[in-house]
Short mmCIF file of C-alpha atoms in Angstrom, two decimals:
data_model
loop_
_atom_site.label_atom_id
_atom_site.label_comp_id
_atom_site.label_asym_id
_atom_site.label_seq_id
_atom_site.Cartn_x
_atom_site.Cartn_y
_atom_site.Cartn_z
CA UNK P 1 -7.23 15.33 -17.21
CA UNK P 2 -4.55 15.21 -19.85
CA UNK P 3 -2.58 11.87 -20.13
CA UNK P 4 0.37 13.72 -18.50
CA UNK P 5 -1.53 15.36 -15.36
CA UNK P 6 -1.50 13.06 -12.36
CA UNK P 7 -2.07 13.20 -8.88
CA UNK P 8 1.98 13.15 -7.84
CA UNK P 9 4.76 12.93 -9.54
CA UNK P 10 8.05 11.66 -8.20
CA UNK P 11 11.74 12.57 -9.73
CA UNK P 12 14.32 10.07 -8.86
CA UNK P 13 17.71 10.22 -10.97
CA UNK P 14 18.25 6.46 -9.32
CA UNK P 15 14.80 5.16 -9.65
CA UNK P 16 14.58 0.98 -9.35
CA UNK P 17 13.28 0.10 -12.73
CA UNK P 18 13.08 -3.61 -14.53
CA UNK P 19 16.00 -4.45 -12.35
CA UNK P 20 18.64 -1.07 -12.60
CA UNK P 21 18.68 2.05 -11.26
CA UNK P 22 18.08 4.68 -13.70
CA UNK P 23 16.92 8.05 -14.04
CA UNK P 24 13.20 8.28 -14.18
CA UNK P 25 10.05 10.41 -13.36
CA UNK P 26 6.53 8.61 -11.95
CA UNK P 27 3.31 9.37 -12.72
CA UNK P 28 0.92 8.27 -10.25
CA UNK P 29 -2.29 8.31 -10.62
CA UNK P 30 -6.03 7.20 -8.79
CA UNK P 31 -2.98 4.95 -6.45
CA UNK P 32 -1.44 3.29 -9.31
CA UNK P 33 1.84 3.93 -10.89
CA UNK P 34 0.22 5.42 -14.41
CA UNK P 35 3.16 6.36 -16.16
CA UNK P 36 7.12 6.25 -16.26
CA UNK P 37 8.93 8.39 -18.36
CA UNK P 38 12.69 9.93 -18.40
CA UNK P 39 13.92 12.00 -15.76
CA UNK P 40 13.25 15.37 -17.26
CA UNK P 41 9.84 14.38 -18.65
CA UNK P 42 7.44 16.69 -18.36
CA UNK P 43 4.88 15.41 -16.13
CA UNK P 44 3.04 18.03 -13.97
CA UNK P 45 0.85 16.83 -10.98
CA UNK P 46 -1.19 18.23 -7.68
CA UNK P 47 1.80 17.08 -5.58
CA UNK P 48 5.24 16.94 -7.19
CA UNK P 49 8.31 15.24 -4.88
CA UNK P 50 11.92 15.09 -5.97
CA UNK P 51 14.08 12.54 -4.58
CA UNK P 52 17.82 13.83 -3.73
CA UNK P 53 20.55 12.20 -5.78
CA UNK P 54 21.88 9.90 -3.11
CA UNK P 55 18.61 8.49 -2.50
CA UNK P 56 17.04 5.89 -4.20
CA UNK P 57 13.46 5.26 -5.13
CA UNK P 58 12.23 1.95 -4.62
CA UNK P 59 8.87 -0.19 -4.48
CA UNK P 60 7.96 -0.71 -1.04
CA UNK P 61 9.37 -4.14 0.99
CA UNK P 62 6.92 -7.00 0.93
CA UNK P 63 7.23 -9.49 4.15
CA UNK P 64 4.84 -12.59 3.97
CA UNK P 65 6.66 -14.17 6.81
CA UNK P 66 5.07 -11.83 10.41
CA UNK P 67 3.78 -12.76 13.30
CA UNK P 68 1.42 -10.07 15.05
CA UNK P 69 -0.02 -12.45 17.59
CA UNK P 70 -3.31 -10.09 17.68
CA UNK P 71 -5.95 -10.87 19.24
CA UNK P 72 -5.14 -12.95 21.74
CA UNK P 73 -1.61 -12.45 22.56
CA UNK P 74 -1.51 -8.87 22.03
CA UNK P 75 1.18 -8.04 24.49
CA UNK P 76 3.67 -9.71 22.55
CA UNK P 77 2.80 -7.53 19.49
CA UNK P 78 -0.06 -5.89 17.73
CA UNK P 79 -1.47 -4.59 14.72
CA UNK P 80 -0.80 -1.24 15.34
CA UNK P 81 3.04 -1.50 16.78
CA UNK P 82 4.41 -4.27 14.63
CA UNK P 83 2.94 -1.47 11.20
CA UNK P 84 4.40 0.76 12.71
CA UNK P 85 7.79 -0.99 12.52
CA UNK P 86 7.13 -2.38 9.15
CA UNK P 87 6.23 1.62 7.66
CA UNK P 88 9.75 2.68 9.32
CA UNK P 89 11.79 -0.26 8.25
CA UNK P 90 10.42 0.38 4.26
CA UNK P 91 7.90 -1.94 4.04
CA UNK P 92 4.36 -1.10 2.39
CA UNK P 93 2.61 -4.70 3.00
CA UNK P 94 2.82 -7.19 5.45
CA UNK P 95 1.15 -11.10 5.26
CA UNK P 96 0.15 -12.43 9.13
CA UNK P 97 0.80 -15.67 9.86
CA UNK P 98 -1.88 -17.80 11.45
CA UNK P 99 -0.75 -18.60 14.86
CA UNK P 100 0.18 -17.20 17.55
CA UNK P 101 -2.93 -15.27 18.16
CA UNK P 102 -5.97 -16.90 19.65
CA UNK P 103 -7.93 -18.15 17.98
CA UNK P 104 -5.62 -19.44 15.34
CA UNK P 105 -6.40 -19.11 11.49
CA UNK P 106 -7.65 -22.49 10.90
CA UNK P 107 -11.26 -21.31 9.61
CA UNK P 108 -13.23 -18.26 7.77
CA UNK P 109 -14.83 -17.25 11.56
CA UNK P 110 -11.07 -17.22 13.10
CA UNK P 111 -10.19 -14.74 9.61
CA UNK P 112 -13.23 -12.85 10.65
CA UNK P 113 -11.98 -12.55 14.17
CA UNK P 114 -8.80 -12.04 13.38
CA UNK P 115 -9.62 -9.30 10.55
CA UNK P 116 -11.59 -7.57 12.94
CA UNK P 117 -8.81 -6.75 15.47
CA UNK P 118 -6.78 -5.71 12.68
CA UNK P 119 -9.11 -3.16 11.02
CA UNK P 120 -8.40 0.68 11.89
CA UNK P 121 -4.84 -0.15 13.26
CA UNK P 122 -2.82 -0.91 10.25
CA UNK P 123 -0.55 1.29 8.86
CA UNK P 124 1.02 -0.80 5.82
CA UNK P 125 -0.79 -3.14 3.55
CA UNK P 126 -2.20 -6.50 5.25
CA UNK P 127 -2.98 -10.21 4.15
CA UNK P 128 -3.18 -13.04 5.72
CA UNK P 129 -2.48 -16.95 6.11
CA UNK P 130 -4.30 -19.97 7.06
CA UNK P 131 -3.33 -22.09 8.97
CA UNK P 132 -3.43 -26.41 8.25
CA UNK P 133 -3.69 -28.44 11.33
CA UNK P 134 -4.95 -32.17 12.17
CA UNK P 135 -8.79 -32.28 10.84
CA UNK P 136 -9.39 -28.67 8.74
CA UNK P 137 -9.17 -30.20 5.40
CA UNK P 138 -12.63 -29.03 5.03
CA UNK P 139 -11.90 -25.50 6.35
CA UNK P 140 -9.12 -25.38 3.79
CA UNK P 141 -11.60 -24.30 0.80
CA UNK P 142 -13.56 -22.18 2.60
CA UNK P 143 -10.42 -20.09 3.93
CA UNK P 144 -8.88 -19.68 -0.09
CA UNK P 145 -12.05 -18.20 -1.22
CA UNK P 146 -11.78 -16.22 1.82
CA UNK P 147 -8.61 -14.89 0.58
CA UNK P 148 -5.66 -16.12 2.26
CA UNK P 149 -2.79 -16.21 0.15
CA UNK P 150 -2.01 -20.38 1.38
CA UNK P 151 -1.50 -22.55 4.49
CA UNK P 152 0.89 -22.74 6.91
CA UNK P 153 1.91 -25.94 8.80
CA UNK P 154 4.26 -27.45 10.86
CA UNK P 155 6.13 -30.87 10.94
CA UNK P 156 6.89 -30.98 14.60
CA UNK P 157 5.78 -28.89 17.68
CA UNK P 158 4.88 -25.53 16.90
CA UNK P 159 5.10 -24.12 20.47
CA UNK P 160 1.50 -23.34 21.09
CA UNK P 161 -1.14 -26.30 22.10
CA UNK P 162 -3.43 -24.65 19.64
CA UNK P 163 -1.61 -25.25 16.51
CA UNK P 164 -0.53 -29.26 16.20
CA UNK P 165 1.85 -30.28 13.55
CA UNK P 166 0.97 -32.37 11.07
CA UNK P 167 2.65 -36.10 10.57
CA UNK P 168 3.45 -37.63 7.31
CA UNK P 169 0.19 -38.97 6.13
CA UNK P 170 -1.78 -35.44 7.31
CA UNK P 171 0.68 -33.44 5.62
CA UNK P 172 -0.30 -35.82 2.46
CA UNK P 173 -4.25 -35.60 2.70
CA UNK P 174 -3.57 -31.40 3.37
CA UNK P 175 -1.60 -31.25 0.22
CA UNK P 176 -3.88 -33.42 -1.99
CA UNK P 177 -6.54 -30.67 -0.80
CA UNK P 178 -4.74 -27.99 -1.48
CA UNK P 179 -3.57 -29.52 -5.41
CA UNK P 180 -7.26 -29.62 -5.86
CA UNK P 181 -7.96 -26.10 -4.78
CA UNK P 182 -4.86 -24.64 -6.43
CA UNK P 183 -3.66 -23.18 -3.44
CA UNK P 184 -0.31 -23.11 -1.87
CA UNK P 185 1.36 -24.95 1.92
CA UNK P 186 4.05 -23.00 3.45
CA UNK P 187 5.73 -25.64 6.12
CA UNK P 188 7.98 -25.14 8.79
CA UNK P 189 10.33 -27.83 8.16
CA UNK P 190 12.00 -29.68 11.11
CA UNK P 191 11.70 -33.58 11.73
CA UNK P 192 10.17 -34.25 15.34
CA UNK P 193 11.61 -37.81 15.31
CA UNK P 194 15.20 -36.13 14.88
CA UNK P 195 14.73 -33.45 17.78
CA UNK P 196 13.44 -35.68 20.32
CA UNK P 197 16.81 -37.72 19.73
CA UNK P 198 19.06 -35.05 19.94
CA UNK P 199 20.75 -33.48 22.94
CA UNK P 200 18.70 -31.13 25.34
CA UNK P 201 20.51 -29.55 27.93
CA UNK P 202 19.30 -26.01 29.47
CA UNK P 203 21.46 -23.36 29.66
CA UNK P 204 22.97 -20.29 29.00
CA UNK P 205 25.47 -21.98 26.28
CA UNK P 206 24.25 -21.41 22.61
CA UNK P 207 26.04 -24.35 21.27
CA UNK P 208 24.09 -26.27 23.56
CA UNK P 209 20.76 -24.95 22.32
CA UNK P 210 22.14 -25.51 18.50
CA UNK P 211 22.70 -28.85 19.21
CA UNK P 212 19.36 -29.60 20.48
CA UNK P 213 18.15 -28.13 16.26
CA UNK P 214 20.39 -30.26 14.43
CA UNK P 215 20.68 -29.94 10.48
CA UNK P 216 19.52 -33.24 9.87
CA UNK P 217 16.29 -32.09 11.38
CA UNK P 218 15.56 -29.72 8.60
CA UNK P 219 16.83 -31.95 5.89
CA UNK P 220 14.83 -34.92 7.26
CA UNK P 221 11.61 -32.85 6.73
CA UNK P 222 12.44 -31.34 3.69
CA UNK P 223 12.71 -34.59 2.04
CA UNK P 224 9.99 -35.40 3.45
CA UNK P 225 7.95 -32.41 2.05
CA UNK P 226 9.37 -33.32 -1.56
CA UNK P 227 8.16 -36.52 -1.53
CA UNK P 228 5.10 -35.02 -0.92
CA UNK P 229 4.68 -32.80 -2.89
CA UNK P 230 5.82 -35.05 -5.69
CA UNK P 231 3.26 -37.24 -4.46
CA UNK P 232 0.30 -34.72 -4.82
CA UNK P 233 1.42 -31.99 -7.64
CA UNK P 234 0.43 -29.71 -4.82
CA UNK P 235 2.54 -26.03 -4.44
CA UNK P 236 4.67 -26.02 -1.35
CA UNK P 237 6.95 -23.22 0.29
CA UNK P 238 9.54 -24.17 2.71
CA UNK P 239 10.09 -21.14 5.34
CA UNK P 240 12.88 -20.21 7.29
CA UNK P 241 15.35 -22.14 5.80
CA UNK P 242 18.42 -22.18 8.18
CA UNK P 243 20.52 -25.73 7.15
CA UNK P 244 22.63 -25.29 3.84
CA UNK P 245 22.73 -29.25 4.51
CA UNK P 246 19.37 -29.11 2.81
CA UNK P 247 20.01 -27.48 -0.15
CA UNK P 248 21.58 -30.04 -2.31
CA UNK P 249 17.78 -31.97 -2.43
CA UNK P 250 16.28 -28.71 -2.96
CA UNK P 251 18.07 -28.26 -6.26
CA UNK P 252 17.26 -31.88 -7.18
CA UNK P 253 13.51 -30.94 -6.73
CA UNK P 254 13.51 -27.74 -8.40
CA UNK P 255 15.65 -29.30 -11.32
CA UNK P 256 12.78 -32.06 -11.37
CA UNK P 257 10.52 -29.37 -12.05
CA UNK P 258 8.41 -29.38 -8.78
CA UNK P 259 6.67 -26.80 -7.58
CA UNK P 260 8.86 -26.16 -4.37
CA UNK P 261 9.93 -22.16 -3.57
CA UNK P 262 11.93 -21.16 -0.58
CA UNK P 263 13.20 -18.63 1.92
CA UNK P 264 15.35 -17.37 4.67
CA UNK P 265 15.66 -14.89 6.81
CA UNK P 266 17.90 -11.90 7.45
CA UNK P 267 19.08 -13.64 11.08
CA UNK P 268 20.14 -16.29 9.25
CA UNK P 269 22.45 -13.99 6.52
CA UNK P 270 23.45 -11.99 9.79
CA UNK P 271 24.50 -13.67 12.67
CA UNK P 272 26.53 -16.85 12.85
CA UNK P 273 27.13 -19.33 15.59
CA UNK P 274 30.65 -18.60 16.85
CA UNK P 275 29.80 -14.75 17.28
CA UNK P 276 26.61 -15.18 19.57
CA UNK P 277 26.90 -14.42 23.12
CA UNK P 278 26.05 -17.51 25.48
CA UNK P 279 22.74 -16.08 27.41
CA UNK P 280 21.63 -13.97 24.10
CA UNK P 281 18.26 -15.20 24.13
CA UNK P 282 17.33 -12.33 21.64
CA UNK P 283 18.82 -14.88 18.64
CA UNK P 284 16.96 -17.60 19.83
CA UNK P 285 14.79 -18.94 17.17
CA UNK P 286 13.81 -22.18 15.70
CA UNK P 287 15.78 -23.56 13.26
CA UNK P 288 19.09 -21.84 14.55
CA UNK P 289 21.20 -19.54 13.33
CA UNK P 290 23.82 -21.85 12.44
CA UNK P 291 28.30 -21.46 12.05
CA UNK P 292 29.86 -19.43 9.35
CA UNK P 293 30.19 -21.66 6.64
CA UNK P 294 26.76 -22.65 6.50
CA UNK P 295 25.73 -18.63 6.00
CA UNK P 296 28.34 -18.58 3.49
CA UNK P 297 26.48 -21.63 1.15
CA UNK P 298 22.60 -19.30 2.17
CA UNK P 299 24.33 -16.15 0.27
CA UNK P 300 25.55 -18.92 -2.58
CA UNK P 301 22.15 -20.00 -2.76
CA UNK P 302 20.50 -16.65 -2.79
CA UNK P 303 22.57 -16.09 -5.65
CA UNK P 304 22.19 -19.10 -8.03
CA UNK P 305 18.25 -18.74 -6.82
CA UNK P 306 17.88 -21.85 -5.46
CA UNK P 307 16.85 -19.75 -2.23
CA UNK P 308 13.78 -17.43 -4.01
CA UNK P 309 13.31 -14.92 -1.58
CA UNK P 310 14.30 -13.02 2.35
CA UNK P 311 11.35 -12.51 4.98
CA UNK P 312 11.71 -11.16 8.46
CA UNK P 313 9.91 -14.05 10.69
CA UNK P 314 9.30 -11.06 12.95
CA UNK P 315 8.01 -13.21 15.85
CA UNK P 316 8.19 -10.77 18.99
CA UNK P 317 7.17 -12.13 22.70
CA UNK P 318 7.47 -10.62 26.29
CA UNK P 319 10.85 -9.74 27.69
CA UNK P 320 9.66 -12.36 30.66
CA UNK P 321 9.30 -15.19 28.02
CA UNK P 322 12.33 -14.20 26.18
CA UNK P 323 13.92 -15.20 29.96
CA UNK P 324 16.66 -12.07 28.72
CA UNK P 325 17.92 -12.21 32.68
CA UNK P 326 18.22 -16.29 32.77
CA UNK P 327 19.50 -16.23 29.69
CA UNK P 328 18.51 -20.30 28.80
CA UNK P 329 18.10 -21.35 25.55
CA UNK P 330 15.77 -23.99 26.38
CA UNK P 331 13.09 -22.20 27.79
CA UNK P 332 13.45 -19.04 26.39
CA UNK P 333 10.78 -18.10 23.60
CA UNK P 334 12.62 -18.97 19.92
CA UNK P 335 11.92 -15.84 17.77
CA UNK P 336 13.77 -12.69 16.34
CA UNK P 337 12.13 -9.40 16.86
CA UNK P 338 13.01 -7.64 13.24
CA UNK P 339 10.70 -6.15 10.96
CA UNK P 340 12.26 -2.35 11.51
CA UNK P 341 15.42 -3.57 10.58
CA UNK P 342 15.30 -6.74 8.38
CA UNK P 343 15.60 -4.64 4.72
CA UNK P 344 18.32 -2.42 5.96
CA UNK P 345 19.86 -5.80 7.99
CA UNK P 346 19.77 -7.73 4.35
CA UNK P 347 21.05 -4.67 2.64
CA UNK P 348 23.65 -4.26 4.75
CA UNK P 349 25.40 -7.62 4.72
CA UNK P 350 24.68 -7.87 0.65
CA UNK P 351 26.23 -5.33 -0.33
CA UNK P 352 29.46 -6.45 1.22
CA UNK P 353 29.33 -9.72 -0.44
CA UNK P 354 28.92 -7.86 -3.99
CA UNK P 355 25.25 -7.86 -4.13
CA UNK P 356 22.89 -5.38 -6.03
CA UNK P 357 20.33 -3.22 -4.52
CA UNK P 358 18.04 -5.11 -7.41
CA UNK P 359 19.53 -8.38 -5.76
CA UNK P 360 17.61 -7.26 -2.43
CA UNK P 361 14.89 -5.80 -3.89
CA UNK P 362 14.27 -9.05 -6.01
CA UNK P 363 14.62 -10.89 -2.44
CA UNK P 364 12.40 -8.86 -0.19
CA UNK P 365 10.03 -7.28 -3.11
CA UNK P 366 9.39 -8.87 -6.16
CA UNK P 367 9.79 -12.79 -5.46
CA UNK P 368 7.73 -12.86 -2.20
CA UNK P 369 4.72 -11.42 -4.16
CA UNK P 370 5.36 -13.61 -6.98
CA UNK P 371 5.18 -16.32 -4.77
CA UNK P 372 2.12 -15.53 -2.76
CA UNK P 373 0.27 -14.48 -5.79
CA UNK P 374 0.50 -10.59 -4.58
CA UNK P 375 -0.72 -9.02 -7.93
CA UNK P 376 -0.83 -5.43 -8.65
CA UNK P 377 2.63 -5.69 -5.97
CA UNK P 378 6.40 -5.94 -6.29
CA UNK P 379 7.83 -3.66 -8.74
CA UNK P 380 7.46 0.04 -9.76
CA UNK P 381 5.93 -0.83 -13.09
CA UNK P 382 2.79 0.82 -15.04
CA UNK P 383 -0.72 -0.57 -13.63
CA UNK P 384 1.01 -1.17 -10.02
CA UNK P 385 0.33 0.00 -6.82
CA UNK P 386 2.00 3.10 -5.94
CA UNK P 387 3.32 1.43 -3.27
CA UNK P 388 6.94 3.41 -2.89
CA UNK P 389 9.70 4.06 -0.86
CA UNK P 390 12.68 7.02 -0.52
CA UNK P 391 16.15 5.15 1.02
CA UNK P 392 19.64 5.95 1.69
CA UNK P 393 21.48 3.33 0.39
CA UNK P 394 25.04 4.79 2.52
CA UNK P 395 23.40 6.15 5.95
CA UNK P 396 25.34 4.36 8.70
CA UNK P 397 23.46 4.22 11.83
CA UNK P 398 23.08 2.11 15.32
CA UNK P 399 20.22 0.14 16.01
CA UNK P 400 18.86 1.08 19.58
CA UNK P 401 15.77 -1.35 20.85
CA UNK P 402 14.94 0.97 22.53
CA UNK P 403 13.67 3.21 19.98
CA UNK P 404 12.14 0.52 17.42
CA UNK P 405 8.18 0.27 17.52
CA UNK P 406 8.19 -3.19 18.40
CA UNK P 407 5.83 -3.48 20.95
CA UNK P 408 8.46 -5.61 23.23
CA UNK P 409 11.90 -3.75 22.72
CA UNK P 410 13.96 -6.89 22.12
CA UNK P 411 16.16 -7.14 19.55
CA UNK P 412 18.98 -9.12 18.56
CA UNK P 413 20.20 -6.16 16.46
CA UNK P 414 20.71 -3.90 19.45
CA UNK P 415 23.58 -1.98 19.20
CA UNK P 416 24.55 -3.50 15.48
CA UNK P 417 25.44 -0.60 12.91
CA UNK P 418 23.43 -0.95 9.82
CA UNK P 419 24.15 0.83 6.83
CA UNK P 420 20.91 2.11 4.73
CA UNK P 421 18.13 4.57 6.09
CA UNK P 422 14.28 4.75 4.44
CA UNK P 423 12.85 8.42 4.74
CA UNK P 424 9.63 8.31 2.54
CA UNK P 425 6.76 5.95 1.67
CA UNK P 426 3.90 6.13 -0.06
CA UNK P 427 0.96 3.54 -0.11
CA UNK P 428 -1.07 3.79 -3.47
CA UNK P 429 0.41 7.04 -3.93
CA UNK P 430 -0.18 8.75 -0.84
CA UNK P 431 2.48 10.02 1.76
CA UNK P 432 2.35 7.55 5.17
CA UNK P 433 3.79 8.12 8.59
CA UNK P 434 3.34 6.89 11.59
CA UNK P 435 0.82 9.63 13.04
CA UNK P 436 -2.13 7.54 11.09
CA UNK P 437 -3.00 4.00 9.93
CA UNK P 438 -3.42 4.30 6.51
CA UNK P 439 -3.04 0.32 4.99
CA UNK P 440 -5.51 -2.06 3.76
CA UNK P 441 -6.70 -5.68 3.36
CA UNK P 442 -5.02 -7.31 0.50
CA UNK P 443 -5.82 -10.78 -0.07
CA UNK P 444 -4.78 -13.52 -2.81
#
């Protein structure tokens, strides 16, 4: 084979390329990208795909932030229907988080169990989490060279008996483990001691329920987390970042040089406080989606990168423990059904506020791999995974629940026009739909 025969090449006059949108052709070959020349390079291939010229070609999404519940708690999602959403919503690999299902992630036999319900039915990319809870410091080792890409833990109650939070000296000894081993904590950040003191009333009235999640809950266990990890010199991630409160101590940290990385979510950069519906348990989630001017200082963040990266939190339930007919806050499951929508969701509001499609892509791409340690992932560069996606960056369209694969068809995007459509992926360089799981185990 000569070095400019490849198994598919792909024309795209705006192809995403070392952060612009340029004309280029792509070589693929054996599933990698092999080679990336001009646009009217003369690459010949067994398949050969042109990309129209209001379409861009981009590498496919990567969301380390999903909860699949499977096993275990299937019927709030599954392998099969939450890849499903991911392939149609433009992502090509997907990282599980470790609870939710039973048994949780908390050793290599619960990764066994859990891979096993997982094989066959996957139809992106899949890795995996650990999970850290009260008295697996020793499973923590075992579980890295297992594969999982770090450790997830929580600072107050996570909502499941099976999955305890850790308290302040825990969260030390975890970390210290995790310095040694060179892995990475991802923490859900909220102070327990803060939440049982504030306000719980039930009800149908959001700003009841955002009341009951104050700010100074997430900035309490953020600085609590960075004196840890000062403490230890372990890697920590802080998820879901919802409180702009917080951000002034996360530049300290980073400007101190510790190794600290965060996120939000696309709820967070959507919705806002005043606008959501009392009874709308579909926004519930934990922390809250908070009042307009805290969004405003997320986007400021996102763009002076003090915020690294945007991830889903997909965590779907049952429309009986979403309580969508009660409509109360307190009792209602806290999660945002999203993964269809969450690129085109980010996309959508970003591009208003004067964002670049390389912004996003740097977001919802290339940092969470970075992060994670995701090689081969992340960019359409030579070596990588043909991991690839064809979108239309000015498609307006209305999201219907109804229609998403999401096993549950909740959504707190129902009905909320989006602007931005994918058409085409390809997972190491082959065409994917939804008629066959094609995706694989990744790990770190």
């Amino acid at each position: 084979m000569s070095d400019n025969t490849f198994d598919l090449v792909i024309r795209a006059r705006q192809c995403l390329l070392d952060g612009e949108l340029r004309g280029a052709t792509i070589g693929v070959r054996d599933g990698v990208v092999a080679a990336i020349g001009e646009l009217d390079e003369e690459f010949t291939g067994a398949g050969s795909v042109t990309i129209p010229d209001d379409h861009l070609l981009l590498p496919g999404m990567i969301d380390t932030h999903v909860h699949i519940n499977d096993p275990g708690r299937a019927d709030w999602e599954g392998f099969e229907t939450a890849t499903k959403a991911a392939l149609q919503g433009g992502y090509t690999t997907l990282v599980d988080m470790p609870l939710n299902s039973l048994p949780s992630t908390v050793s290599v036999d619960a990764l066994e169990t859990k891979k096993a319900a997982a094989q066959g039915n996957c139809y992106v990319d899949m890795g995996f989490w650990g999970g850290a809870i009260p008295g697996n410091e020793a499973d923590l080792e075992p579980l890295h060279r297992a594969g999982v890409f770090g450790f997830k833990c929580f600072l107050a109650d996570s909502g499941v008996p099976e999955f305890p939070p850790l308290d302040a000296a825990q969260l030390r000894d975890h970390l210290e483990e995790i310095a040694r081993i060179g892995s990475l904590m991802i923490v859900h950040a909220e102070d327990p001691e803060t939440l049982a003191a504030a306000p719980s009333v039930g009800g149908r009235a959001y700003s009841d329920f955002l009341a009951s999640r104050p700010d100074e809950s997430e900035v309490a266990a953020i600085a609590l987390l960075i004196d840890a990890v000062r403490a230890t010199g372990a890697r920590a991630h802080i998820l879901h970042l919802s409180s702009a409160k917080a951000l002034p101590q996360i530049r300290a940290a980073k400007a101190d040089g510790l190794a600290l990385t965060v996120e939000t979510c696309p709820h967070y950069l959507s919705f806002d406080a005043d606008t959501i519906r009392d009874g709308s348990t579909a926004h519930k989630c934990c922390p809250p989606i908070r009042d307009q001017a805290n969004q405003d200082l997320l986007w400021e963040a996102l763009r002076d990168g003090t915020i690294d990266c945007v991830v889903s939190d997909h965590s779907p339930s049952t429309a009986e423990l979403k309580q969508l007919d009660v409509g109360d806050f307190q009792t209602a499951w806290g999660g945002v059904s999203s993964i269809q929508v969450a690129f085109t969701a980010v996309w959508t509001a970003a591009r208003e506020r004067g964002f670049e499609f390389a912004d996003v892509v740097r977001w919802m791409c290339e940092r969470p791999a970075q992060i994670v340690g995701m090689t081969g992932k992340g960019s359409i560069a030579v070596g990588n995974s043909a991991d690839l996606i064809e979108f239309a960056p000015d498609e307006l369209w209305t999201v219907d629940a109804d229609a998403l694969e999401h096993k549950n068809k909740i959504s707190a995007y129902d009905g909320v026009q989006l602007t931005g459509r994918r058409y085409s992926t390809w997972l190491r360089g082959t065409a994917i739909d939804t008629s066959a799981p094609a995706g694989a185990f990744v790990r770190r």
